[in-house]
Short mmCIF file of N, CA and C in Angstrom, two decimals:
data_model
loop_
_atom_site.label_atom_id
_atom_site.label_comp_id
_atom_site.label_asym_id
_atom_site.label_seq_id
_atom_site.Cartn_x
_atom_site.Cartn_y
_atom_site.Cartn_z
N UNK A 1 -13.03 17.92 -4.52
CA UNK A 1 -11.83 17.59 -5.27
C UNK A 1 -11.01 16.59 -4.46
N UNK A 2 -10.55 15.51 -5.11
CA UNK A 2 -9.76 14.51 -4.39
C UNK A 2 -8.40 15.08 -3.99
N UNK A 3 -7.83 14.51 -2.94
CA UNK A 3 -6.49 14.93 -2.53
C UNK A 3 -5.48 14.47 -3.58
N UNK A 4 -4.31 15.08 -3.55
CA UNK A 4 -3.28 14.67 -4.50
C UNK A 4 -2.87 13.21 -4.25
N UNK A 5 -2.87 12.81 -2.97
CA UNK A 5 -2.50 11.43 -2.64
C UNK A 5 -3.51 10.44 -3.22
N UNK A 6 -4.80 10.73 -3.06
CA UNK A 6 -5.81 9.80 -3.59
C UNK A 6 -5.83 9.84 -5.12
N UNK A 7 -5.55 10.99 -5.72
CA UNK A 7 -5.48 11.07 -7.18
C UNK A 7 -4.29 10.28 -7.71
N UNK A 8 -3.16 10.34 -7.02
CA UNK A 8 -1.98 9.57 -7.42
C UNK A 8 -2.26 8.08 -7.31
N UNK A 9 -2.92 7.67 -6.20
CA UNK A 9 -3.26 6.26 -6.01
C UNK A 9 -4.22 5.80 -7.11
N UNK A 10 -5.19 6.63 -7.45
CA UNK A 10 -6.15 6.27 -8.50
C UNK A 10 -5.46 6.13 -9.85
N UNK A 11 -4.52 7.03 -10.15
CA UNK A 11 -3.78 6.93 -11.41
C UNK A 11 -2.94 5.66 -11.42
N UNK A 12 -2.27 5.38 -10.30
CA UNK A 12 -1.47 4.16 -10.20
C UNK A 12 -2.34 2.93 -10.44
N UNK A 13 -3.53 2.90 -9.82
CA UNK A 13 -4.43 1.76 -9.99
C UNK A 13 -4.89 1.63 -11.43
N UNK A 14 -5.25 2.74 -12.06
CA UNK A 14 -5.67 2.65 -13.47
C UNK A 14 -4.54 2.16 -14.35
N UNK A 15 -3.33 2.63 -14.06
CA UNK A 15 -2.18 2.21 -14.86
C UNK A 15 -1.94 0.71 -14.74
N UNK A 16 -2.02 0.20 -13.51
CA UNK A 16 -1.76 -1.24 -13.33
C UNK A 16 -2.90 -2.06 -13.92
N UNK A 17 -4.13 -1.58 -13.81
CA UNK A 17 -5.24 -2.30 -14.43
C UNK A 17 -5.13 -2.28 -15.94
N UNK A 18 -4.61 -1.19 -16.50
CA UNK A 18 -4.37 -1.13 -17.95
C UNK A 18 -3.29 -2.15 -18.33
N UNK A 19 -2.27 -2.28 -17.47
CA UNK A 19 -1.16 -3.18 -17.81
C UNK A 19 -1.57 -4.65 -17.87
N UNK A 20 -2.71 -4.99 -17.28
CA UNK A 20 -3.19 -6.39 -17.38
C UNK A 20 -4.40 -6.48 -18.32
N UNK A 21 -4.76 -5.37 -18.96
CA UNK A 21 -5.87 -5.39 -19.91
C UNK A 21 -7.24 -5.26 -19.29
N UNK A 22 -7.31 -4.83 -18.03
CA UNK A 22 -8.59 -4.72 -17.33
C UNK A 22 -9.32 -3.41 -17.67
N UNK A 23 -8.57 -2.34 -17.96
CA UNK A 23 -9.17 -1.07 -18.38
C UNK A 23 -8.50 -0.61 -19.66
N UNK A 24 -9.16 0.32 -20.33
CA UNK A 24 -8.66 0.84 -21.61
C UNK A 24 -7.64 1.96 -21.41
N UNK A 25 -6.89 2.23 -22.43
CA UNK A 25 -5.92 3.33 -22.39
C UNK A 25 -6.61 4.66 -22.14
N UNK A 26 -7.83 4.82 -22.64
CA UNK A 26 -8.55 6.08 -22.41
C UNK A 26 -8.86 6.27 -20.92
N UNK A 27 -9.01 5.18 -20.17
CA UNK A 27 -9.21 5.28 -18.73
C UNK A 27 -7.95 5.82 -18.04
N UNK A 28 -6.79 5.45 -18.55
CA UNK A 28 -5.53 5.96 -18.00
C UNK A 28 -5.43 7.45 -18.28
N UNK A 29 -5.79 7.87 -19.48
CA UNK A 29 -5.77 9.29 -19.82
C UNK A 29 -6.74 10.06 -18.92
N UNK A 30 -7.91 9.50 -18.68
CA UNK A 30 -8.87 10.15 -17.78
C UNK A 30 -8.28 10.26 -16.37
N UNK A 31 -7.55 9.24 -15.93
CA UNK A 31 -6.90 9.30 -14.63
C UNK A 31 -5.84 10.38 -14.57
N UNK A 32 -5.12 10.58 -15.68
CA UNK A 32 -4.13 11.66 -15.74
C UNK A 32 -4.83 13.02 -15.64
N UNK A 33 -5.95 13.16 -16.31
CA UNK A 33 -6.72 14.40 -16.22
C UNK A 33 -7.20 14.64 -14.78
N UNK A 34 -7.70 13.60 -14.15
CA UNK A 34 -8.15 13.71 -12.76
C UNK A 34 -6.99 14.11 -11.85
N UNK A 35 -5.81 13.56 -12.09
CA UNK A 35 -4.64 13.89 -11.28
C UNK A 35 -4.26 15.37 -11.45
N UNK A 36 -4.35 15.88 -12.67
CA UNK A 36 -4.07 17.29 -12.89
C UNK A 36 -5.07 18.17 -12.15
N UNK A 37 -6.34 17.82 -12.24
CA UNK A 37 -7.39 18.59 -11.56
C UNK A 37 -7.16 18.58 -10.05
N UNK A 38 -6.65 17.47 -9.51
CA UNK A 38 -6.42 17.34 -8.08
C UNK A 38 -5.18 18.11 -7.61
N UNK A 39 -4.39 18.60 -8.57
CA UNK A 39 -3.23 19.40 -8.19
C UNK A 39 -1.88 18.78 -8.49
N UNK A 40 -1.85 17.56 -9.01
CA UNK A 40 -0.58 16.97 -9.44
C UNK A 40 -0.23 17.58 -10.78
N UNK A 41 1.03 17.91 -10.98
CA UNK A 41 1.39 18.57 -12.23
C UNK A 41 2.85 18.31 -12.54
N UNK A 42 3.07 17.55 -13.60
CA UNK A 42 4.42 17.33 -14.13
C UNK A 42 4.33 17.42 -15.64
N UNK A 43 5.44 17.67 -16.30
CA UNK A 43 5.39 17.77 -17.78
C UNK A 43 4.84 16.51 -18.45
N UNK A 44 5.30 15.34 -18.03
CA UNK A 44 4.83 14.10 -18.67
C UNK A 44 3.36 13.84 -18.37
N UNK A 45 2.91 14.20 -17.17
CA UNK A 45 1.50 14.03 -16.83
C UNK A 45 0.63 14.91 -17.71
N UNK A 46 1.06 16.15 -17.97
CA UNK A 46 0.30 17.03 -18.86
C UNK A 46 0.20 16.45 -20.27
N UNK A 47 1.29 15.90 -20.75
CA UNK A 47 1.28 15.31 -22.10
C UNK A 47 0.35 14.12 -22.15
N UNK A 48 0.41 13.26 -21.12
CA UNK A 48 -0.46 12.09 -21.05
C UNK A 48 -1.93 12.52 -21.00
N UNK A 49 -2.22 13.52 -20.19
CA UNK A 49 -3.60 14.00 -20.05
C UNK A 49 -4.13 14.63 -21.33
N UNK A 50 -3.23 15.10 -22.18
CA UNK A 50 -3.65 15.75 -23.42
C UNK A 50 -3.96 14.78 -24.55
N UNK A 51 -3.73 13.49 -24.35
CA UNK A 51 -4.02 12.49 -25.39
C UNK A 51 -5.52 12.49 -25.71
N UNK A 52 -5.82 12.38 -26.99
CA UNK A 52 -7.21 12.23 -27.39
C UNK A 52 -7.59 10.75 -27.32
N UNK A 53 -8.86 10.48 -27.41
CA UNK A 53 -9.30 9.08 -27.42
C UNK A 53 -8.67 8.32 -28.58
N UNK A 54 -8.56 8.97 -29.70
CA UNK A 54 -7.99 8.32 -30.88
C UNK A 54 -6.51 8.01 -30.69
N UNK A 55 -5.80 8.81 -29.91
CA UNK A 55 -4.36 8.64 -29.71
C UNK A 55 -4.02 7.70 -28.55
N UNK A 56 -4.95 7.52 -27.64
CA UNK A 56 -4.64 6.84 -26.37
C UNK A 56 -4.03 5.46 -26.55
N UNK A 57 -4.62 4.61 -27.36
CA UNK A 57 -4.09 3.25 -27.51
C UNK A 57 -2.65 3.24 -27.99
N UNK A 58 -2.30 4.17 -28.88
CA UNK A 58 -0.94 4.23 -29.41
C UNK A 58 0.03 4.94 -28.48
N UNK A 59 -0.44 5.98 -27.78
CA UNK A 59 0.46 6.84 -27.02
C UNK A 59 0.64 6.47 -25.55
N UNK A 60 -0.34 5.86 -24.94
CA UNK A 60 -0.22 5.55 -23.51
C UNK A 60 0.98 4.65 -23.21
N UNK A 61 1.27 3.62 -24.01
CA UNK A 61 2.43 2.79 -23.68
C UNK A 61 3.75 3.58 -23.60
N UNK A 62 3.87 4.62 -24.38
CA UNK A 62 5.09 5.44 -24.38
C UNK A 62 5.05 6.54 -23.32
N UNK A 63 3.88 7.12 -23.10
CA UNK A 63 3.77 8.27 -22.21
C UNK A 63 3.57 7.92 -20.74
N UNK A 64 3.00 6.76 -20.46
CA UNK A 64 2.69 6.41 -19.08
C UNK A 64 3.94 6.22 -18.21
N UNK A 65 4.96 5.48 -18.64
CA UNK A 65 6.12 5.28 -17.76
C UNK A 65 6.75 6.59 -17.27
N UNK A 66 7.04 7.56 -18.15
CA UNK A 66 7.63 8.79 -17.61
C UNK A 66 6.68 9.59 -16.72
N UNK A 67 5.38 9.55 -17.02
CA UNK A 67 4.41 10.27 -16.18
C UNK A 67 4.40 9.69 -14.78
N UNK A 68 4.37 8.37 -14.67
CA UNK A 68 4.40 7.75 -13.36
C UNK A 68 5.72 8.01 -12.65
N UNK A 69 6.82 7.93 -13.38
CA UNK A 69 8.14 8.17 -12.80
C UNK A 69 8.23 9.57 -12.20
N UNK A 70 7.76 10.57 -12.93
CA UNK A 70 7.82 11.95 -12.43
C UNK A 70 7.00 12.13 -11.15
N UNK A 71 5.99 11.31 -10.98
CA UNK A 71 5.14 11.39 -9.79
C UNK A 71 5.63 10.48 -8.66
N UNK A 72 6.72 9.74 -8.91
CA UNK A 72 7.23 8.82 -7.91
C UNK A 72 6.39 7.56 -7.78
N UNK A 73 5.65 7.23 -8.84
CA UNK A 73 4.79 6.04 -8.86
C UNK A 73 5.48 4.93 -9.64
N UNK A 74 4.96 3.73 -9.52
CA UNK A 74 5.57 2.56 -10.16
C UNK A 74 4.89 2.24 -11.47
N UNK A 75 5.70 2.03 -12.51
CA UNK A 75 5.19 1.53 -13.77
C UNK A 75 5.44 0.02 -13.79
N UNK A 76 4.37 -0.74 -13.98
CA UNK A 76 4.47 -2.18 -14.08
C UNK A 76 4.43 -2.56 -15.55
N UNK A 77 5.48 -3.20 -16.07
CA UNK A 77 5.45 -3.63 -17.46
C UNK A 77 4.24 -4.51 -17.74
N UNK A 78 3.81 -4.49 -18.97
CA UNK A 78 2.60 -5.20 -19.37
C UNK A 78 2.63 -6.63 -18.87
N UNK A 79 1.63 -6.98 -18.08
CA UNK A 79 1.39 -8.32 -17.56
C UNK A 79 2.57 -8.90 -16.76
N UNK A 80 3.29 -8.04 -16.03
CA UNK A 80 4.39 -8.52 -15.18
C UNK A 80 3.83 -9.17 -13.92
N UNK A 81 4.65 -9.98 -13.25
CA UNK A 81 4.21 -10.64 -12.02
C UNK A 81 3.85 -9.62 -10.95
N UNK A 82 4.70 -8.62 -10.74
CA UNK A 82 4.39 -7.58 -9.75
C UNK A 82 3.15 -6.80 -10.15
N UNK A 83 3.00 -6.58 -11.46
CA UNK A 83 1.82 -5.87 -11.95
C UNK A 83 0.54 -6.65 -11.70
N UNK A 84 0.60 -7.97 -11.86
CA UNK A 84 -0.59 -8.79 -11.61
C UNK A 84 -0.99 -8.69 -10.13
N UNK A 85 0.00 -8.73 -9.24
CA UNK A 85 -0.32 -8.61 -7.82
C UNK A 85 -0.87 -7.23 -7.48
N UNK A 86 -0.29 -6.19 -8.06
CA UNK A 86 -0.80 -4.84 -7.84
C UNK A 86 -2.22 -4.70 -8.40
N UNK A 87 -2.49 -5.39 -9.51
CA UNK A 87 -3.82 -5.34 -10.11
C UNK A 87 -4.85 -6.02 -9.21
N UNK A 88 -4.48 -7.11 -8.57
CA UNK A 88 -5.38 -7.77 -7.63
C UNK A 88 -5.76 -6.80 -6.52
N UNK A 89 -4.76 -6.10 -6.01
CA UNK A 89 -5.02 -5.12 -4.95
C UNK A 89 -5.88 -3.96 -5.46
N UNK A 90 -5.63 -3.52 -6.68
CA UNK A 90 -6.41 -2.42 -7.25
C UNK A 90 -7.87 -2.84 -7.46
N UNK A 91 -8.09 -4.05 -7.93
CA UNK A 91 -9.47 -4.53 -8.09
C UNK A 91 -10.15 -4.67 -6.72
N UNK A 92 -9.41 -5.13 -5.73
CA UNK A 92 -9.99 -5.23 -4.38
C UNK A 92 -10.39 -3.84 -3.87
N UNK A 93 -9.56 -2.85 -4.13
CA UNK A 93 -9.88 -1.47 -3.72
C UNK A 93 -11.14 -0.98 -4.43
N UNK A 94 -11.29 -1.35 -5.69
CA UNK A 94 -12.50 -0.96 -6.42
C UNK A 94 -13.75 -1.59 -5.82
N UNK A 95 -13.62 -2.83 -5.37
CA UNK A 95 -14.77 -3.47 -4.73
C UNK A 95 -15.11 -2.74 -3.43
N UNK A 96 -14.09 -2.40 -2.66
CA UNK A 96 -14.33 -1.71 -1.39
C UNK A 96 -14.91 -0.31 -1.61
N UNK A 97 -14.67 0.26 -2.79
CA UNK A 97 -15.24 1.57 -3.13
C UNK A 97 -16.60 1.42 -3.80
N UNK A 98 -17.16 0.22 -3.77
CA UNK A 98 -18.48 -0.11 -4.33
C UNK A 98 -18.55 0.03 -5.85
N UNK A 99 -17.40 -0.09 -6.52
CA UNK A 99 -17.39 -0.09 -7.98
C UNK A 99 -17.61 -1.50 -8.53
N UNK A 100 -17.43 -2.51 -7.70
CA UNK A 100 -17.68 -3.91 -8.03
C UNK A 100 -18.39 -4.54 -6.85
N UNK A 101 -19.21 -5.55 -7.11
CA UNK A 101 -19.78 -6.32 -6.02
C UNK A 101 -18.74 -7.36 -5.59
N UNK A 102 -18.89 -7.94 -4.41
CA UNK A 102 -17.97 -9.00 -4.02
C UNK A 102 -17.94 -10.15 -5.03
N UNK A 103 -19.10 -10.52 -5.53
CA UNK A 103 -19.15 -11.62 -6.50
C UNK A 103 -18.42 -11.23 -7.79
N UNK A 104 -18.59 -9.99 -8.25
CA UNK A 104 -17.88 -9.53 -9.46
C UNK A 104 -16.37 -9.55 -9.24
N UNK A 105 -15.93 -9.12 -8.06
CA UNK A 105 -14.49 -9.15 -7.78
C UNK A 105 -13.96 -10.58 -7.85
N UNK A 106 -14.60 -11.48 -7.15
CA UNK A 106 -14.14 -12.87 -7.15
C UNK A 106 -14.14 -13.45 -8.57
N UNK A 107 -15.19 -13.16 -9.34
CA UNK A 107 -15.28 -13.67 -10.70
C UNK A 107 -14.16 -13.10 -11.57
N UNK A 108 -13.94 -11.79 -11.50
CA UNK A 108 -12.89 -11.18 -12.33
C UNK A 108 -11.51 -11.72 -11.99
N UNK A 109 -11.24 -11.84 -10.71
CA UNK A 109 -9.94 -12.37 -10.29
C UNK A 109 -9.78 -13.81 -10.79
N UNK A 110 -10.80 -14.62 -10.61
CA UNK A 110 -10.75 -16.01 -11.04
C UNK A 110 -10.60 -16.11 -12.55
N UNK A 111 -11.38 -15.29 -13.26
CA UNK A 111 -11.34 -15.32 -14.72
C UNK A 111 -9.97 -14.88 -15.25
N UNK A 112 -9.39 -13.84 -14.65
CA UNK A 112 -8.13 -13.29 -15.15
C UNK A 112 -6.92 -14.11 -14.74
N UNK A 113 -6.91 -14.63 -13.50
CA UNK A 113 -5.72 -15.28 -12.97
C UNK A 113 -5.90 -16.77 -12.68
N UNK A 114 -7.13 -17.26 -12.75
CA UNK A 114 -7.37 -18.66 -12.42
C UNK A 114 -6.90 -18.97 -11.01
N UNK A 115 -6.27 -20.11 -10.86
CA UNK A 115 -5.71 -20.50 -9.56
C UNK A 115 -4.18 -20.44 -9.61
N UNK A 116 -3.66 -19.63 -10.51
CA UNK A 116 -2.23 -19.59 -10.76
C UNK A 116 -1.48 -18.53 -9.96
N UNK A 117 -2.17 -17.52 -9.43
CA UNK A 117 -1.51 -16.43 -8.72
C UNK A 117 -1.77 -16.60 -7.22
N UNK A 118 -0.73 -16.89 -6.47
CA UNK A 118 -0.86 -17.20 -5.05
C UNK A 118 -1.64 -16.12 -4.29
N UNK A 119 -1.34 -14.86 -4.54
CA UNK A 119 -2.02 -13.77 -3.85
C UNK A 119 -3.52 -13.78 -4.11
N UNK A 120 -3.92 -14.18 -5.29
CA UNK A 120 -5.33 -14.16 -5.70
C UNK A 120 -6.06 -15.47 -5.42
N UNK A 121 -5.35 -16.48 -4.99
CA UNK A 121 -5.96 -17.80 -4.79
C UNK A 121 -7.18 -17.79 -3.86
N UNK A 122 -7.13 -17.08 -2.72
CA UNK A 122 -8.33 -17.09 -1.87
C UNK A 122 -9.57 -16.54 -2.59
N UNK A 123 -9.40 -15.53 -3.42
CA UNK A 123 -10.54 -14.98 -4.16
C UNK A 123 -11.01 -15.94 -5.25
N UNK A 124 -10.08 -16.63 -5.89
CA UNK A 124 -10.47 -17.62 -6.90
C UNK A 124 -11.25 -18.76 -6.24
N UNK A 125 -10.82 -19.17 -5.06
CA UNK A 125 -11.55 -20.22 -4.34
C UNK A 125 -12.94 -19.75 -3.92
N UNK A 126 -13.03 -18.47 -3.52
CA UNK A 126 -14.34 -17.94 -3.15
C UNK A 126 -15.27 -17.85 -4.36
N UNK A 127 -14.71 -17.58 -5.54
CA UNK A 127 -15.53 -17.60 -6.74
C UNK A 127 -16.08 -19.00 -6.97
N UNK A 128 -15.26 -20.01 -6.73
CA UNK A 128 -15.74 -21.39 -6.84
C UNK A 128 -16.89 -21.63 -5.85
N UNK A 129 -16.79 -21.06 -4.66
CA UNK A 129 -17.83 -21.26 -3.66
C UNK A 129 -19.18 -20.67 -4.08
N UNK A 130 -19.15 -19.56 -4.82
CA UNK A 130 -20.42 -19.02 -5.33
C UNK A 130 -21.13 -20.05 -6.20
N UNK A 131 -20.36 -20.85 -6.92
CA UNK A 131 -20.94 -21.85 -7.81
C UNK A 131 -21.53 -23.06 -7.12
N UNK A 132 -21.18 -23.27 -5.85
CA UNK A 132 -21.68 -24.46 -5.15
C UNK A 132 -22.54 -24.11 -3.94
N UNK A 133 -23.06 -22.90 -3.90
CA UNK A 133 -23.85 -22.45 -2.75
C UNK A 133 -24.99 -23.40 -2.42
N UNK A 134 -25.68 -23.89 -3.43
CA UNK A 134 -26.84 -24.75 -3.17
C UNK A 134 -26.46 -26.10 -2.59
N UNK A 135 -25.17 -26.45 -2.68
CA UNK A 135 -24.74 -27.76 -2.20
C UNK A 135 -24.03 -27.73 -0.86
N UNK A 136 -23.48 -26.56 -0.47
CA UNK A 136 -22.68 -26.56 0.75
C UNK A 136 -23.33 -25.86 1.94
N UNK A 137 -24.52 -25.33 1.78
CA UNK A 137 -25.25 -24.75 2.90
C UNK A 137 -24.87 -23.32 3.25
N UNK A 138 -23.91 -22.76 2.56
CA UNK A 138 -23.55 -21.36 2.81
C UNK A 138 -24.48 -20.46 2.00
N UNK A 139 -24.59 -19.22 2.44
CA UNK A 139 -25.39 -18.25 1.70
C UNK A 139 -24.47 -17.35 0.89
N UNK A 140 -25.05 -16.68 -0.08
CA UNK A 140 -24.30 -15.72 -0.88
C UNK A 140 -23.75 -14.61 0.02
N UNK A 141 -24.52 -14.19 1.00
CA UNK A 141 -24.08 -13.13 1.91
C UNK A 141 -22.84 -13.57 2.71
N UNK A 142 -22.78 -14.84 3.08
CA UNK A 142 -21.61 -15.34 3.81
C UNK A 142 -20.36 -15.31 2.93
N UNK A 143 -20.51 -15.72 1.68
CA UNK A 143 -19.36 -15.68 0.77
C UNK A 143 -18.99 -14.23 0.47
N UNK A 144 -20.00 -13.37 0.30
CA UNK A 144 -19.73 -11.94 0.11
C UNK A 144 -18.88 -11.39 1.25
N UNK A 145 -19.22 -11.77 2.48
CA UNK A 145 -18.48 -11.30 3.66
C UNK A 145 -17.03 -11.80 3.61
N UNK A 146 -16.83 -13.04 3.18
CA UNK A 146 -15.47 -13.57 3.07
C UNK A 146 -14.68 -12.84 1.98
N UNK A 147 -15.34 -12.54 0.86
CA UNK A 147 -14.68 -11.79 -0.21
C UNK A 147 -14.30 -10.40 0.29
N UNK A 148 -15.21 -9.76 1.00
CA UNK A 148 -14.93 -8.42 1.53
C UNK A 148 -13.77 -8.45 2.52
N UNK A 149 -13.73 -9.46 3.38
CA UNK A 149 -12.62 -9.60 4.32
C UNK A 149 -11.30 -9.78 3.58
N UNK A 150 -11.31 -10.57 2.51
CA UNK A 150 -10.10 -10.78 1.72
C UNK A 150 -9.69 -9.49 1.02
N UNK A 151 -10.65 -8.74 0.50
CA UNK A 151 -10.34 -7.46 -0.15
C UNK A 151 -9.72 -6.49 0.86
N UNK A 152 -10.25 -6.47 2.06
CA UNK A 152 -9.66 -5.61 3.10
C UNK A 152 -8.24 -6.02 3.41
N UNK A 153 -8.00 -7.32 3.49
CA UNK A 153 -6.64 -7.81 3.75
C UNK A 153 -5.69 -7.40 2.63
N UNK A 154 -6.16 -7.52 1.40
CA UNK A 154 -5.30 -7.20 0.26
C UNK A 154 -4.98 -5.71 0.15
N UNK A 155 -5.88 -4.87 0.60
CA UNK A 155 -5.67 -3.43 0.44
C UNK A 155 -5.06 -2.78 1.67
N UNK A 156 -4.91 -3.52 2.73
CA UNK A 156 -4.31 -2.96 3.94
C UNK A 156 -2.88 -2.56 3.62
N UNK A 157 -2.58 -1.33 3.89
CA UNK A 157 -1.22 -0.82 3.65
C UNK A 157 -0.33 -1.30 4.79
N UNK A 158 0.86 -1.80 4.44
CA UNK A 158 1.76 -2.24 5.51
C UNK A 158 2.15 -1.04 6.38
N UNK A 159 2.13 -1.27 7.68
CA UNK A 159 2.50 -0.20 8.59
C UNK A 159 4.01 -0.14 8.71
N UNK A 160 4.53 1.08 8.78
CA UNK A 160 5.96 1.26 8.95
C UNK A 160 6.25 1.14 10.44
N UNK A 161 7.16 0.24 10.81
CA UNK A 161 7.44 0.08 12.24
C UNK A 161 8.10 1.33 12.81
N UNK A 162 7.81 1.58 14.07
CA UNK A 162 8.43 2.72 14.74
C UNK A 162 9.92 2.48 14.82
N UNK A 163 10.66 3.57 14.87
CA UNK A 163 12.12 3.47 14.97
C UNK A 163 12.46 2.82 16.30
N UNK A 164 13.15 1.71 16.21
CA UNK A 164 13.47 0.97 17.45
C UNK A 164 14.95 1.05 17.78
N UNK A 165 15.65 1.96 17.12
CA UNK A 165 17.07 2.07 17.42
C UNK A 165 17.24 2.66 18.81
N UNK A 166 18.23 2.16 19.50
CA UNK A 166 18.51 2.67 20.84
C UNK A 166 19.19 4.02 20.74
N UNK A 167 18.80 4.90 21.61
CA UNK A 167 19.48 6.20 21.66
C UNK A 167 20.48 6.14 22.79
N UNK A 168 21.66 6.73 22.57
CA UNK A 168 22.68 6.67 23.62
C UNK A 168 22.21 7.40 24.87
N UNK A 169 22.52 6.82 26.02
CA UNK A 169 22.10 7.43 27.29
C UNK A 169 23.17 8.31 27.85
#
């Protein structure tokens, strides 16, 4: 059984991927169910998890914001700038979890955001590099390694600095 922290992160990722059209509303409902099984439990989460497949497309837009709020998670409005950046990070995490290959990650990022999103630009450029492998002397494995390094950079959680306040002597 996943920890409550990893279940919350997975629900957050599904929610942000839904907000950019990368996953279906039923995937968000499945994430809510997974969160309940992992031990997260709030009234709005229970309601979201109870959605049927037939109801998901209509109900998720209304039920997701309060469910995330009750869990202390962020709701990103549909296709918002912050949501697009969070989605890039969520897709990178999926690649690192072996749900996508490096080439699939670069392609999806390039296809969805083009060269318009600064955070995603290195991955869009790497997708371009896959297309010119035969001309530039690099191998697919070398570009895969660069994509993986970029995914690691994108998913690295910022460290909280130690308290540097002076204590009175």
